[in-house]
CSV table of C-alpha atoms in Angstrom, one decimal:
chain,number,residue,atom,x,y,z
H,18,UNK,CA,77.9,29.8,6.1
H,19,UNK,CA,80.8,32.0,5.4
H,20,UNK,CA,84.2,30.8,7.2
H,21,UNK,CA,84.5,33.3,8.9
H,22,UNK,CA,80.8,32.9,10.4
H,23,UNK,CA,82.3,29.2,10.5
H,24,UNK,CA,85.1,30.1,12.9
H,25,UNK,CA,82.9,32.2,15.1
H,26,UNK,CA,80.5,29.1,15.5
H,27,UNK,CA,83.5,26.9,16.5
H,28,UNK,CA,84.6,28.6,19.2
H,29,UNK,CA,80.6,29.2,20.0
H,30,UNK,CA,80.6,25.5,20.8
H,31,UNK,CA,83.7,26.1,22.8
H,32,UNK,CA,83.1,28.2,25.0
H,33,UNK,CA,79.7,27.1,25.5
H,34,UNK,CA,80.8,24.1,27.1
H,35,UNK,CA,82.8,26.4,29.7
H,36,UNK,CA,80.7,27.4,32.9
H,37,UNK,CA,80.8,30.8,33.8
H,38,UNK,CA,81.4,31.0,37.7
H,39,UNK,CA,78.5,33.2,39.9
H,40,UNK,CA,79.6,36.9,39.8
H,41,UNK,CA,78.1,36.1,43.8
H,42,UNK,CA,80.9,32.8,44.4
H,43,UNK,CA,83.5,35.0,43.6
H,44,UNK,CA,82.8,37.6,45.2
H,45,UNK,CA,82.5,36.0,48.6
H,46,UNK,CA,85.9,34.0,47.7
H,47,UNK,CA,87.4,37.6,46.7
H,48,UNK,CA,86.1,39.0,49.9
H,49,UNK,CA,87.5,35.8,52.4
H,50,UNK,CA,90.6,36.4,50.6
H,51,UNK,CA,90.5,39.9,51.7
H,52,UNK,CA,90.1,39.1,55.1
H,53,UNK,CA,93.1,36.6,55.5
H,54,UNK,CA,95.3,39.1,53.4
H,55,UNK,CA,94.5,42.2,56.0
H,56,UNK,CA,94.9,39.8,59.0
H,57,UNK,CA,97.8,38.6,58.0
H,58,UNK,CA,99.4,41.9,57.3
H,59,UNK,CA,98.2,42.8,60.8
H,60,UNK,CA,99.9,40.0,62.1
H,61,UNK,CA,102.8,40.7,60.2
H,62,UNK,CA,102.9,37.5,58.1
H,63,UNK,CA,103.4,37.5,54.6
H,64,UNK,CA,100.8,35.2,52.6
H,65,UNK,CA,99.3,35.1,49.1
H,66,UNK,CA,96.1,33.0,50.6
H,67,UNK,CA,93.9,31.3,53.6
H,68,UNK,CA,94.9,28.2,52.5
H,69,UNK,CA,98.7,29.1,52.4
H,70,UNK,CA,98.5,30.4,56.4
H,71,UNK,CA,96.6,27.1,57.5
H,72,UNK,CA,98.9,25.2,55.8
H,73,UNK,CA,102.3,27.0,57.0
H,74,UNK,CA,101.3,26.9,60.6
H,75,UNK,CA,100.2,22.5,60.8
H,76,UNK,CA,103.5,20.6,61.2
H,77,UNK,CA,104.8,18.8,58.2
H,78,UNK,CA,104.6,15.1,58.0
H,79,UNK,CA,108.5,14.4,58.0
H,80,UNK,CA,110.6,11.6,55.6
H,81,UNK,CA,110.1,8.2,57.5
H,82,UNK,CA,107.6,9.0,59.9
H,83,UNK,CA,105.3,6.3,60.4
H,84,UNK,CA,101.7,7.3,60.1
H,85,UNK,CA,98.1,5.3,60.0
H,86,UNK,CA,94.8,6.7,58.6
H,87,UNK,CA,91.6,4.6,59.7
H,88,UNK,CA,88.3,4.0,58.0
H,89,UNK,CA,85.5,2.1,57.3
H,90,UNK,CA,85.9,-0.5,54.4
H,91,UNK,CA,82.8,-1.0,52.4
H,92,UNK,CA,80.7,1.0,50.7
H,93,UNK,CA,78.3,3.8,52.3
H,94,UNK,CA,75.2,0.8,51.4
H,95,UNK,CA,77.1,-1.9,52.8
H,96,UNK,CA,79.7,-0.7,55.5
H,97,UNK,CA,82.2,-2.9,56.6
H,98,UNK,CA,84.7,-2.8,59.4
H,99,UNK,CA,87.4,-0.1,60.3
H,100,UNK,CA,90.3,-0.5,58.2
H,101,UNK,CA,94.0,0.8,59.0
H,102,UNK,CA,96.1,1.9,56.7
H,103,UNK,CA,99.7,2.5,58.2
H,104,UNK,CA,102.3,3.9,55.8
H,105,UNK,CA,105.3,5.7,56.1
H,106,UNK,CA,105.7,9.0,54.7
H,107,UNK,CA,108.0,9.7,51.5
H,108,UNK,CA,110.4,12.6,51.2
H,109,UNK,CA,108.8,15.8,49.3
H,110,UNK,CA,108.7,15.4,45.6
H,111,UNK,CA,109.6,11.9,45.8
H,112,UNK,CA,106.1,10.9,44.2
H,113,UNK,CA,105.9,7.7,42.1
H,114,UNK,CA,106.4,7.6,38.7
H,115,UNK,CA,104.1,4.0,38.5
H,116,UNK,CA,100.6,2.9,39.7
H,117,UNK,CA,102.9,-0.4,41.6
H,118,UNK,CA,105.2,2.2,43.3
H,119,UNK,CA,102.3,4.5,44.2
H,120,UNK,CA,100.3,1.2,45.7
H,121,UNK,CA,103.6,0.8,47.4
H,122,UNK,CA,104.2,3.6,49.1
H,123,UNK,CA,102.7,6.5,50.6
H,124,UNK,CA,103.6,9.9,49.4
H,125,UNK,CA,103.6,13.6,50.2
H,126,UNK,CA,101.9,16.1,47.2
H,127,UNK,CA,104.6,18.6,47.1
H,128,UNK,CA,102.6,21.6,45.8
H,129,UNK,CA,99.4,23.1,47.8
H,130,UNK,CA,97.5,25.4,45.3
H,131,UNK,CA,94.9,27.6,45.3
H,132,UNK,CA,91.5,26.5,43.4
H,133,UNK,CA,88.3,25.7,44.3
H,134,UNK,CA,87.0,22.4,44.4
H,135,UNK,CA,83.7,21.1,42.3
H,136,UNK,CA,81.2,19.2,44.0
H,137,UNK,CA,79.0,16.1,43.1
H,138,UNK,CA,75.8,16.8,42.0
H,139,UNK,CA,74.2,14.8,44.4
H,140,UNK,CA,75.8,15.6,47.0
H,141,UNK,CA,78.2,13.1,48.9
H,142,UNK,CA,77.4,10.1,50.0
H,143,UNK,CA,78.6,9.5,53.7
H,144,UNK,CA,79.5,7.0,55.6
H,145,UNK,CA,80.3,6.9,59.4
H,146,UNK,CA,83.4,5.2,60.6
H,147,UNK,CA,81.3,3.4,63.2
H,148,UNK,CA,80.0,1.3,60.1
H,149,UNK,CA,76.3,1.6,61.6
H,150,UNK,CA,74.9,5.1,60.1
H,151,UNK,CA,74.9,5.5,56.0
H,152,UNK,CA,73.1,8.8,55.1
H,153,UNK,CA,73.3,11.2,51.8
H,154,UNK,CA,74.2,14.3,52.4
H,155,UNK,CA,71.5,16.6,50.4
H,156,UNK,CA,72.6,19.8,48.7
H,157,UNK,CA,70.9,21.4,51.5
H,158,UNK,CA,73.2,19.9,54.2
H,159,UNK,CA,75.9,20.9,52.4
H,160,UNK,CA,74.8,24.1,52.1
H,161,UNK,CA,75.5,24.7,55.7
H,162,UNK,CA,79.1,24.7,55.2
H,163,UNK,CA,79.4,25.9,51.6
H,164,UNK,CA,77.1,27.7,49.5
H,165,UNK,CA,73.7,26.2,48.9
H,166,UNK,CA,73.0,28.0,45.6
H,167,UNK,CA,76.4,26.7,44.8
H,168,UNK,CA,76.0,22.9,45.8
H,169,UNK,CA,72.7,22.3,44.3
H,170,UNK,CA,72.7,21.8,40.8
H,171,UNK,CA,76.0,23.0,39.2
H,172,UNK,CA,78.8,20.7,39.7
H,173,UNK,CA,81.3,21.6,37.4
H,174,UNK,CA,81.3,25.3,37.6
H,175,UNK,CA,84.8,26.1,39.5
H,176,UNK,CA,84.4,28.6,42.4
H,177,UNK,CA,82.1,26.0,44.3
H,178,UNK,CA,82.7,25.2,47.8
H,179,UNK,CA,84.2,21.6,48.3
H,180,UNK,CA,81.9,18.9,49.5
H,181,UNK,CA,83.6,19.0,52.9
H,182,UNK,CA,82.0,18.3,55.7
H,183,UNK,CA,83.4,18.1,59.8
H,184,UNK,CA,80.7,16.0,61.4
H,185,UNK,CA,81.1,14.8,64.9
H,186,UNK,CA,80.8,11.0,65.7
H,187,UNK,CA,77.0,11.8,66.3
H,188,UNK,CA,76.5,12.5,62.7
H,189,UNK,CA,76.1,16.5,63.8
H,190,UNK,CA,78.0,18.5,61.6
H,191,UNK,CA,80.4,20.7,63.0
H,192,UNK,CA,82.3,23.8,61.6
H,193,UNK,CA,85.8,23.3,61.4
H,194,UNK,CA,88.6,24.6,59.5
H,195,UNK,CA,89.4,23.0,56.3
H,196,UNK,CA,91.9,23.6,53.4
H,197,UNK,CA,91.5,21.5,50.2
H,198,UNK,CA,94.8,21.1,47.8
H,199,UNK,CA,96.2,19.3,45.2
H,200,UNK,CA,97.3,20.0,41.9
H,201,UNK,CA,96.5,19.7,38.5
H,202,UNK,CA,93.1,19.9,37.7
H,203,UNK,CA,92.0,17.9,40.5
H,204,UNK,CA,93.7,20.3,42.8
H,205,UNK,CA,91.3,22.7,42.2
H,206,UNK,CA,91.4,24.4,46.4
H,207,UNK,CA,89.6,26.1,48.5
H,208,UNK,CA,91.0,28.6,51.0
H,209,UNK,CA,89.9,27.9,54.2
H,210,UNK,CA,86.3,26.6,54.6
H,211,UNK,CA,83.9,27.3,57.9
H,212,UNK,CA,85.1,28.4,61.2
H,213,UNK,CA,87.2,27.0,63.7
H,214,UNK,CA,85.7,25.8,66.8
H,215,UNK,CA,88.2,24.0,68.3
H,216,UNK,CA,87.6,20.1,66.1
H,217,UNK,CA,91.3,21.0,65.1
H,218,UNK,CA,92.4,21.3,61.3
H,219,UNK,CA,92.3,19.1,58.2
H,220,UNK,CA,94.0,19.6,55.6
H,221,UNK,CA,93.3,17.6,52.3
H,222,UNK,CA,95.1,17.5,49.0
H,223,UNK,CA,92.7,16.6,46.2
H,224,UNK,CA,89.6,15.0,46.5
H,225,UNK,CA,90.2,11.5,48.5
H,226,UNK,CA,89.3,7.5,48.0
H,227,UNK,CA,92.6,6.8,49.7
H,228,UNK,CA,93.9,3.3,50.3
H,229,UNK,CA,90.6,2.5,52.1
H,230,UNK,CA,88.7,3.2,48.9
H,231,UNK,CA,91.1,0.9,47.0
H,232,UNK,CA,90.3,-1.8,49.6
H,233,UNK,CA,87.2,-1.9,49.1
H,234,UNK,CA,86.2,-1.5,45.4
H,235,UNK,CA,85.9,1.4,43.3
H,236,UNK,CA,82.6,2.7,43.6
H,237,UNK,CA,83.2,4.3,46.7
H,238,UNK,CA,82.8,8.3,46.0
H,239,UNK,CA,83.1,9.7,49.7
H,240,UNK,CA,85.1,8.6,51.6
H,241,UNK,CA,85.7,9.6,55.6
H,242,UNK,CA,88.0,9.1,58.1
H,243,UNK,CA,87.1,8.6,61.7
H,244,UNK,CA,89.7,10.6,63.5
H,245,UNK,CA,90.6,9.6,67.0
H,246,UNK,CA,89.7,12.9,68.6
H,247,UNK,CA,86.1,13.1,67.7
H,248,UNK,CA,85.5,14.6,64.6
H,249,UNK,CA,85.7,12.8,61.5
H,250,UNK,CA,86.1,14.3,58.2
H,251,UNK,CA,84.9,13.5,54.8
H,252,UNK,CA,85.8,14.2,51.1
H,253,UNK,CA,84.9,12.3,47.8
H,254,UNK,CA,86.3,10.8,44.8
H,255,UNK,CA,84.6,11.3,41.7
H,256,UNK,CA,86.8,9.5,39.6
H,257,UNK,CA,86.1,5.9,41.1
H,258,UNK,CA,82.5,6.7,40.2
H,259,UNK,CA,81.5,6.8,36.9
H,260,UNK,CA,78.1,7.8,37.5
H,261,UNK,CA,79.5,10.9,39.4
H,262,UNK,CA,80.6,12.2,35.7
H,263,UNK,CA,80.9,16.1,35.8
H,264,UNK,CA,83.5,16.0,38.6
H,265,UNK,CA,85.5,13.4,36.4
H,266,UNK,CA,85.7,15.1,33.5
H,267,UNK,CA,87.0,18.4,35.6
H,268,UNK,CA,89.7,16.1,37.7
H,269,UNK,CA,90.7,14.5,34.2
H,270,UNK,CA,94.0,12.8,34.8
H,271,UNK,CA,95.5,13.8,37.8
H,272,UNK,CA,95.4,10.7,40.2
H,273,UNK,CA,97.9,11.5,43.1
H,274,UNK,CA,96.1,12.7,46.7
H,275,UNK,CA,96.9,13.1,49.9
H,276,UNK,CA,95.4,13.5,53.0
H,277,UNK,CA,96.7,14.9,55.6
H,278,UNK,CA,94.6,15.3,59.1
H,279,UNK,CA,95.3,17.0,62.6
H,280,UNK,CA,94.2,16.9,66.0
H,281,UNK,CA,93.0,20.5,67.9
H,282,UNK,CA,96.5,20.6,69.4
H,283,UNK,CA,98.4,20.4,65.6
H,284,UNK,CA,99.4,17.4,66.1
H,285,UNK,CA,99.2,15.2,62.8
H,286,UNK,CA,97.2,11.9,63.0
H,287,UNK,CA,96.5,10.9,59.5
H,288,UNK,CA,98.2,11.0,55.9
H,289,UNK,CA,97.3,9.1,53.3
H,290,UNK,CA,98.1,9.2,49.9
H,291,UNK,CA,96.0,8.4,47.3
H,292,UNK,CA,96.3,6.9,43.7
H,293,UNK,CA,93.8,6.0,41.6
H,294,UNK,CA,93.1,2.4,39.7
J,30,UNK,CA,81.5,52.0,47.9
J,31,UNK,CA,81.8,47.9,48.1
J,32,UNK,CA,78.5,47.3,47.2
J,33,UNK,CA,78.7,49.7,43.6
J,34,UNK,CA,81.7,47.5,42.9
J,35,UNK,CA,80.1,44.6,43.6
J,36,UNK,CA,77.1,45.6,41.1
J,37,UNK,CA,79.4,46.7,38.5
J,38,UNK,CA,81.6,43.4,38.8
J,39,UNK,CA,78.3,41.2,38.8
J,40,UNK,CA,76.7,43.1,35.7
J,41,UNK,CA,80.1,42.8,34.1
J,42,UNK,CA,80.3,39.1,34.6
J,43,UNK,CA,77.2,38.8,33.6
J,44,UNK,CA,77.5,40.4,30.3
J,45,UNK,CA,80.7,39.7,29.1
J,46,UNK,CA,81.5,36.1,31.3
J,47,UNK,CA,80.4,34.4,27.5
J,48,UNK,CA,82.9,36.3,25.8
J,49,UNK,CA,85.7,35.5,28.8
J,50,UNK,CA,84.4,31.8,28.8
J,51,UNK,CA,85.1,31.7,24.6
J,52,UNK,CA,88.5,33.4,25.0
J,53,UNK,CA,89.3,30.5,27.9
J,54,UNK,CA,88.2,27.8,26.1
J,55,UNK,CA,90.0,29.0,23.0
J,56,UNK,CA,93.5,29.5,25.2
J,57,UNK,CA,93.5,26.0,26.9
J,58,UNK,CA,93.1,23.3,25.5
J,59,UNK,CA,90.7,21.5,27.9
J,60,UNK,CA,87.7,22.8,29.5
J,61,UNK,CA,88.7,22.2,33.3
J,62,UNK,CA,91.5,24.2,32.5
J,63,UNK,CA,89.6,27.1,31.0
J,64,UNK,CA,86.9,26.7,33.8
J,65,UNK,CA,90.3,27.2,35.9
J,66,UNK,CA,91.7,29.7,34.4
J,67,UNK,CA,88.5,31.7,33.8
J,68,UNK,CA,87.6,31.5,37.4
J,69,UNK,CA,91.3,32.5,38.9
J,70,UNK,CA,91.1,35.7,36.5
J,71,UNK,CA,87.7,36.6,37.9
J,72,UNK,CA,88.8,36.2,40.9
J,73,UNK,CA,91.9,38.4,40.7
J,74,UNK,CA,89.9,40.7,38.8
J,75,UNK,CA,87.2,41.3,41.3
J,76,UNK,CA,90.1,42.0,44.1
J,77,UNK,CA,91.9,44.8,41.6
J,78,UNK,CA,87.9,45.7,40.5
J,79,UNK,CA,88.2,49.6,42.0
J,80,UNK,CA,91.6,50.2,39.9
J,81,UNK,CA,90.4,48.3,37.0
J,82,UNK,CA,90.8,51.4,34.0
J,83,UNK,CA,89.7,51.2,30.5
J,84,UNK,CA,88.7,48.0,28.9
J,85,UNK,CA,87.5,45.5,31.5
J,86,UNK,CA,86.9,43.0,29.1
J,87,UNK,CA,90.9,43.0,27.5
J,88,UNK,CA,91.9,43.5,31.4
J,89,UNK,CA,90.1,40.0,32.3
J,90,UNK,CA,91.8,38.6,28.8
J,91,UNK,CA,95.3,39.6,30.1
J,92,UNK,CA,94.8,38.0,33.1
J,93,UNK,CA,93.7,35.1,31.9
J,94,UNK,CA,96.1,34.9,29.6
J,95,UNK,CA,99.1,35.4,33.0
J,96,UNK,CA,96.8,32.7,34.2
J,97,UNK,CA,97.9,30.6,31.8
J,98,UNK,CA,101.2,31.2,31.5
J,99,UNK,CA,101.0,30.8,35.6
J,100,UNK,CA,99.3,27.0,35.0
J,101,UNK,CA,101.8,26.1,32.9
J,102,UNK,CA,104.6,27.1,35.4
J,103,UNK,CA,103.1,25.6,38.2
J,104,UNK,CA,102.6,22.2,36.6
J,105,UNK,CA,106.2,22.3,35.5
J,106,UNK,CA,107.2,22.8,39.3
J,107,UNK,CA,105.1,20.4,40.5
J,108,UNK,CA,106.4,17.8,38.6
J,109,UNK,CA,102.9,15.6,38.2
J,110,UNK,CA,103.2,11.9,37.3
J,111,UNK,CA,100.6,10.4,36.1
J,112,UNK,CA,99.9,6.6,36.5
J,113,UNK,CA,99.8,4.1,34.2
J,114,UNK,CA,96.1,3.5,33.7
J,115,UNK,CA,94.4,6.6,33.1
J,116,UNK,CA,91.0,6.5,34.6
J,117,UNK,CA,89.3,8.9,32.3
J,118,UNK,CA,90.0,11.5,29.9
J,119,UNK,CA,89.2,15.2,29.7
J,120,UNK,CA,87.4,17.0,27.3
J,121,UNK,CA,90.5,17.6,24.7
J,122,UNK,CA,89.6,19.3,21.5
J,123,UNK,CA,90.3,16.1,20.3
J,124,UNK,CA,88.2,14.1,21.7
J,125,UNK,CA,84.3,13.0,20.7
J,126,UNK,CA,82.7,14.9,22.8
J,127,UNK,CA,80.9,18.1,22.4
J,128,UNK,CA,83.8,20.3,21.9
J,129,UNK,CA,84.1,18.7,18.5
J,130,UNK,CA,80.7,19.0,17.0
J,131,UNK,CA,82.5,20.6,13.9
J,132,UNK,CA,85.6,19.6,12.4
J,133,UNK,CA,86.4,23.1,12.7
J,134,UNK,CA,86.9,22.9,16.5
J,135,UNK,CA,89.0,19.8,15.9
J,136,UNK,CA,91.1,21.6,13.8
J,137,UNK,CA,91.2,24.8,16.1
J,138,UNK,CA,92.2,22.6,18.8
J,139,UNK,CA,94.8,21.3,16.5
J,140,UNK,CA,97.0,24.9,16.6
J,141,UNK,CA,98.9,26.3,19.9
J,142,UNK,CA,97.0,28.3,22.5
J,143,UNK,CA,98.8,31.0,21.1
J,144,UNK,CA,97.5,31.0,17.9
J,145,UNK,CA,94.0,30.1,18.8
J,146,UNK,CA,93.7,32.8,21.2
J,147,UNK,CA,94.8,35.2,18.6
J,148,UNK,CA,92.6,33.7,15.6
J,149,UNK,CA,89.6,34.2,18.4
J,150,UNK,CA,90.6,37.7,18.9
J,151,UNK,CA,90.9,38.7,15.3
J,152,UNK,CA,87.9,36.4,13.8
J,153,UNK,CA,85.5,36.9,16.8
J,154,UNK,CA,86.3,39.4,18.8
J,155,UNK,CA,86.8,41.6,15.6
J,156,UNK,CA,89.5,42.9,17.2
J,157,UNK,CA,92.2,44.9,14.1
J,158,UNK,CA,95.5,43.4,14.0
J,159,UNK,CA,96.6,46.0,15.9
J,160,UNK,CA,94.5,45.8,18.7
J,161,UNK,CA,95.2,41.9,18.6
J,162,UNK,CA,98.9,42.7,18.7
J,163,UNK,CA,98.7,44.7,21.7
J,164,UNK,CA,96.8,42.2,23.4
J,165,UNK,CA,99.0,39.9,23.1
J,166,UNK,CA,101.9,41.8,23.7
J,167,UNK,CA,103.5,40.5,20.7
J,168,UNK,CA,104.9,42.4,16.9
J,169,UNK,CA,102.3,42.9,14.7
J,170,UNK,CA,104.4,41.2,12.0
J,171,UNK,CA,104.7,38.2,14.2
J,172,UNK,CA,100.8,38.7,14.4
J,173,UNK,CA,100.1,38.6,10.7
J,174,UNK,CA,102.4,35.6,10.8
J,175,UNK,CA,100.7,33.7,13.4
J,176,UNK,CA,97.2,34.1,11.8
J,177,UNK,CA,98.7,33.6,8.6
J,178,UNK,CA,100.1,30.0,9.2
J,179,UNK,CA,96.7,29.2,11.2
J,180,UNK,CA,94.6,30.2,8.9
J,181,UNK,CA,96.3,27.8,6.7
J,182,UNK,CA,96.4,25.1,8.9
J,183,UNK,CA,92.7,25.5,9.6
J,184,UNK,CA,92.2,25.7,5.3
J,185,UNK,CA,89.8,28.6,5.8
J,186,UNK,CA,88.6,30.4,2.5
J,187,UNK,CA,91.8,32.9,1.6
J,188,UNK,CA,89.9,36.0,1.9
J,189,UNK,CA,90.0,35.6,5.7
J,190,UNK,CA,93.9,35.8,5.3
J,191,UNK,CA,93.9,38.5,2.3
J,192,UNK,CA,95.1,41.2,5.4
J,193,UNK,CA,97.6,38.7,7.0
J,194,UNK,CA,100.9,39.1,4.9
J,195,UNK,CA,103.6,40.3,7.1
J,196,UNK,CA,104.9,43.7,5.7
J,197,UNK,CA,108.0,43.8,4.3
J,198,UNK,CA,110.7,46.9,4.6
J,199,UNK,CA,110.6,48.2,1.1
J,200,UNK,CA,114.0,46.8,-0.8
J,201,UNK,CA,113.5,43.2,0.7
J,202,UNK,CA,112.5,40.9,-2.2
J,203,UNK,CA,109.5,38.8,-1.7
């Protein structure tokens, strides 16, 4: 083979290994982006993106305050009982430069961005804070809140809706408003997902194992919090689960999260940060 | 109106997303970023699609390539710490994995996204060194010089570099 056929072959295998988003996924993010960037002009407000406005209108965990996320311990096959993890929250940008002064503390992400998530090929596996319902959540449950075609069978490809779901205590799904960020690869973010009907706003910084994950071993991959007003909310971690590869490989080494969640009226009632182990 | 652009943009992505997803992959240096990248610029792209002139393809390559540059400032700002056990790695050039089925992709992985991106440009794109200069916003000296030294980084038969000499005002000893 002639080198220059040689060089042409190399980057062949490159970029072969680099999924190609749907023409149809980013059109419908292009077009949701659209629509927030009209309304907001309407209104007068200056933003770049959905997630941007959801997250400039939800009050800001302040320095010190003191602040508990619940959850079940255990794993979705074996739930255990509701654990609380209290914390206090650090000042922006203060993030921890060690895995012992992570465990220690809990921290605020400073940076929200504005990529999609990825989502596990299987779909993710939930668990109900009550500790009494365990149930998979099929690509074609997710569907209802993302994009079916999306969910099903190609994990990796960015432009995918997150794996987020707002499901009431009954184990009905609800639509709710949700904004995903983070940084780094794993803060690949969606603008807002769904539509608000009144469950109040989450807002979630990379994809989440949290403190109640590290409790309870690390093969938990979804994780979901049980929020006091009636609608829990749920993300995953791919990275404590090795059999959950293509999300891994996209979050690579980014291992800071946080999770921040609020009740209908704004008011903030969880945030967690999250390190990996 | 919408739905023509719409068509265009999916037939575009359709036929040239494998040329954008190369040109990616060749700029960053892991895959997630390039899947990151490549999606961003699509995105942006299909927002500006009705005042997109000219070349599509080499305006999706300039936007990835702000992309990048954007990536890079943003991880700067947000100051990520890692932790002290990494729990995996990503798909590096450098790593066993199927980006390095050749030693040649090693090596390529091996120069700066720089010089990659324009080695890609010249050697598969078959873009001139003029047209790779312009894409890149950069001298077409500083072109030749680039390819030059990656060429012989990457130990490539010296015909492929035979063009690559930076030209020399006439008076200047060599």
């Amino acid at each position: 083979m002639s080198p220059s056929a040689d060089l042409k072959d190399a980057f062949d295998t490159m970029g072969d290994t680099v999924t190609i988003p749907a023409a149809s996924s980013i059109i419908r993010q292009g077009r949701r982006r659209n629509r927030v960037r009209w309304a907001a002009a309407a209104a007068g407000i200056a933003v770049v993106a959905a997630a941007a406005v959801t997250v400039a209108v939800l009050p800001e965990p302040a320095p010190g305050d003191e602040i508990s996320v619940a959850g079940p311990s255990g794993t979705s096959a074996q739930p255990g009982p509701e654990v609380a993890i209290p914390g206090v929250v650090a000042p922006i940008g203060d993030v921890p430069t060690t895995l012992a002064q992570a465990k220690a503390r809990h921290v605020k992400l400073p940076k929200v961005t504005d990529k999609p998530a990825p989502v596990p090929s299987t779909g993710p596996r939930v668990t109900l804070a009550n500790g009494t319902t365990t149930a998979w959540m099929e690509p074609a449950v997710q569907g209802v809140f993302g994009d079916q075609e999306q969910n099903s069978d190609r994990p990796k490809s960015p432009g995918y809706e997150p794996p987020i779901l707002c499901i009431q205590n009954d184990g009905q799904p609800k639509n709710c408003i949700l904004a995903v960020s983070g940084n780094g690869n794993a803060g690949r973010m969606s603008d807002a997902i769904g539509q608000s009907n009144g469950w109040g706003i989450a807002v979630i910084s990379g994809p989440i194992s949290s403190a109640v994950a590290n409790s309870n071993g690390k093969d938990a991959d979804v994780r979901l919090y049980n929020l006091d007003f009636g609608y829990v909310l749920i993300t995953y971690d791919a990275q404590q689960n090795p059999s959950m590869e293509p999300p891994s490989t996209v979050f690579g080494e980014r291992n800071l999260w946080s999770i921040r969640a609020f009740s209908p009226d704004g008011q903030l009632v969880g945030y967690q940060y999250n390190h990996q182990e | 109106m919408r739905r023509e652009l719409d068509r265009e943009f999916t037939e575009f992505v359709g036929v040239s997303g494998g040329s954008l997803a190369r040109f990616a992959a060749a700029l960053m240096s892991e895959r997630a970023d390039a899947e990151d990248v490549l999606q961003s610029a699509l995105l942006k792209a299909y927002m500006n699609w009705w005042r997109v002139r000219g070349d599509p393809v080499a305006y999706v390559r300039r936007i990835i390539l702000n992309e990048r540059s954007d990536t890079f400032a943003r991880a700067h700002r947000q100051r990520e710490v890692l932790a002290e056990d990494i729990p995996e790695h990503g798909s590096n050039f450098d790593k066993p994995d199927e980006f390095n089925r050749l030693d040649l992709v090693r090596a390529l992985g091996e120069l700066d996204a720089r010089s990659r991106a324009l080695v890609y440009l010249r050697y598969y794109e078959d873009l001139d060194l003029a047209q790779c200069a312009e894409e890149m916003r950069l001298p077409l000296n500083t072109v030749k010089s680039i390819l030059h030294r990656s060429m012989r980084k990457l130990r490539l038969a010296p015909e492929l570099v035979s063009d690559l000499s930076p030209s020399r005002p006439e008076g200047v000893p060599k």
